[in-house]
Each structure stands twice: as C-alpha cells, then as structure tokens.
C-alpha cells in the first residue's frame, strides 16, 4: 500500500513450489479524482480516505 500511496507501482508474487505455481499481482496508482492534475508543486495532494 505504501508504494501505491506514494505513486509507484506495486508487485506481489506468491510461489507454491510443491505444485509449481507462481502468481504475480501488479497494481498501479490511478488518479480517480483528478488530484494530480489540480495539485501544483507547492500544494500536496489532499489526503485520501477509504470509501470516499
């Protein structure tokens, strides 16, 4: 979550060597409310709240 909140992509890989399974989940931050476009370098993005 920290990587996504800071604007970086995140990867999570789960490996089960007993059955030879390897699954990778990738996530990229998405600017749903246009905060990045509205925020200037002098003004940080507003805090995100769950369920907003």
mmCIF file of C-alpha atoms in Angstrom:
data_model
loop_
_atom_site.group_PDB
_atom_site.id
_atom_site.type_symbol
_atom_site.label_atom_id
_atom_site.label_comp_id
_atom_site.label_asym_id
_atom_site.label_seq_id
_atom_site.Cartn_x
_atom_site.Cartn_y
_atom_site.Cartn_z
ATOM 1 C CA UNK A 1 0.000 0.000 0.000
ATOM 2 C CA UNK A 2 2.840 2.371 0.758
ATOM 3 C CA UNK A 3 4.197 2.090 -2.779
ATOM 4 C CA UNK A 4 0.800 2.850 -4.308
ATOM 5 C CA UNK A 5 0.161 5.772 -1.956
ATOM 6 C CA UNK A 6 3.498 7.286 -2.962
ATOM 7 C CA UNK A 7 2.652 6.944 -6.677
ATOM 8 C CA UNK A 8 4.783 3.894 -7.510
ATOM 9 C CA UNK A 9 3.553 0.563 -8.901
ATOM 10 C CA UNK A 10 3.493 -2.466 -6.610
ATOM 11 C CA UNK A 11 4.043 -6.160 -7.332
ATOM 12 C CA UNK A 12 3.180 -9.130 -5.142
ATOM 13 C CA UNK A 13 4.372 -12.609 -6.136
ATOM 14 C CA UNK A 14 3.183 -15.814 -4.461
ATOM 15 C CA UNK A 15 5.044 -19.061 -5.146
ATOM 16 C CA UNK A 16 3.961 -22.606 -4.270
ATOM 17 C CA UNK A 17 6.932 -24.847 -5.122
ATOM 18 C CA UNK A 18 5.021 -28.050 -4.334
ATOM 19 C CA UNK A 19 2.672 -27.640 -7.306
ATOM 20 C CA UNK A 20 4.875 -25.355 -9.414
ATOM 21 C CA UNK A 21 2.516 -22.401 -9.138
ATOM 22 C CA UNK A 22 3.701 -18.812 -9.380
ATOM 23 C CA UNK A 23 1.207 -15.923 -9.410
ATOM 24 C CA UNK A 24 2.125 -12.230 -9.656
ATOM 25 C CA UNK A 25 -0.310 -9.433 -8.939
ATOM 26 C CA UNK A 26 0.556 -5.991 -10.283
ATOM 27 C CA UNK A 27 -1.064 -2.715 -9.275
ATOM 28 C CA UNK A 28 -0.580 0.830 -10.500
ATOM 29 C CA UNK A 29 -1.833 4.010 -8.837
ATOM 30 C CA UNK A 30 -4.824 5.604 -10.559
ATOM 31 C CA UNK A 31 -5.831 9.230 -10.131
ATOM 32 C CA UNK A 32 -9.614 8.763 -9.901
ATOM 33 C CA UNK A 33 -10.481 12.241 -8.640
ATOM 34 C CA UNK A 34 -8.021 14.306 -10.693
ATOM 35 C CA UNK A 35 -5.967 15.325 -7.669
ATOM 36 C CA UNK A 36 -2.687 15.115 -9.550
ATOM 37 C CA UNK A 37 -3.845 17.456 -12.300
ATOM 38 C CA UNK A 38 -5.201 20.002 -9.808
ATOM 39 C CA UNK A 39 -2.285 19.938 -7.372
ATOM 40 C CA UNK A 40 0.703 22.129 -8.104
ATOM 41 C CA UNK A 41 4.261 21.529 -6.902
ATOM 42 C CA UNK A 42 3.599 23.846 -3.952
ATOM 43 C CA UNK A 43 0.433 22.061 -2.827
ATOM 44 C CA UNK A 44 0.395 18.377 -1.867
ATOM 45 C CA UNK A 45 -2.498 16.180 -2.920
ATOM 46 C CA UNK A 46 -5.390 16.055 -0.458
ATOM 47 C CA UNK A 47 -5.414 13.064 1.884
ATOM 48 C CA UNK A 48 -7.190 10.004 0.542
ATOM 49 C CA UNK A 49 -9.985 8.470 2.568
ATOM 50 C CA UNK A 50 -11.368 4.980 2.278
ATOM 51 C CA UNK A 51 -14.889 4.709 0.906
ATOM 52 C CA UNK A 52 -14.947 8.235 -0.500
#
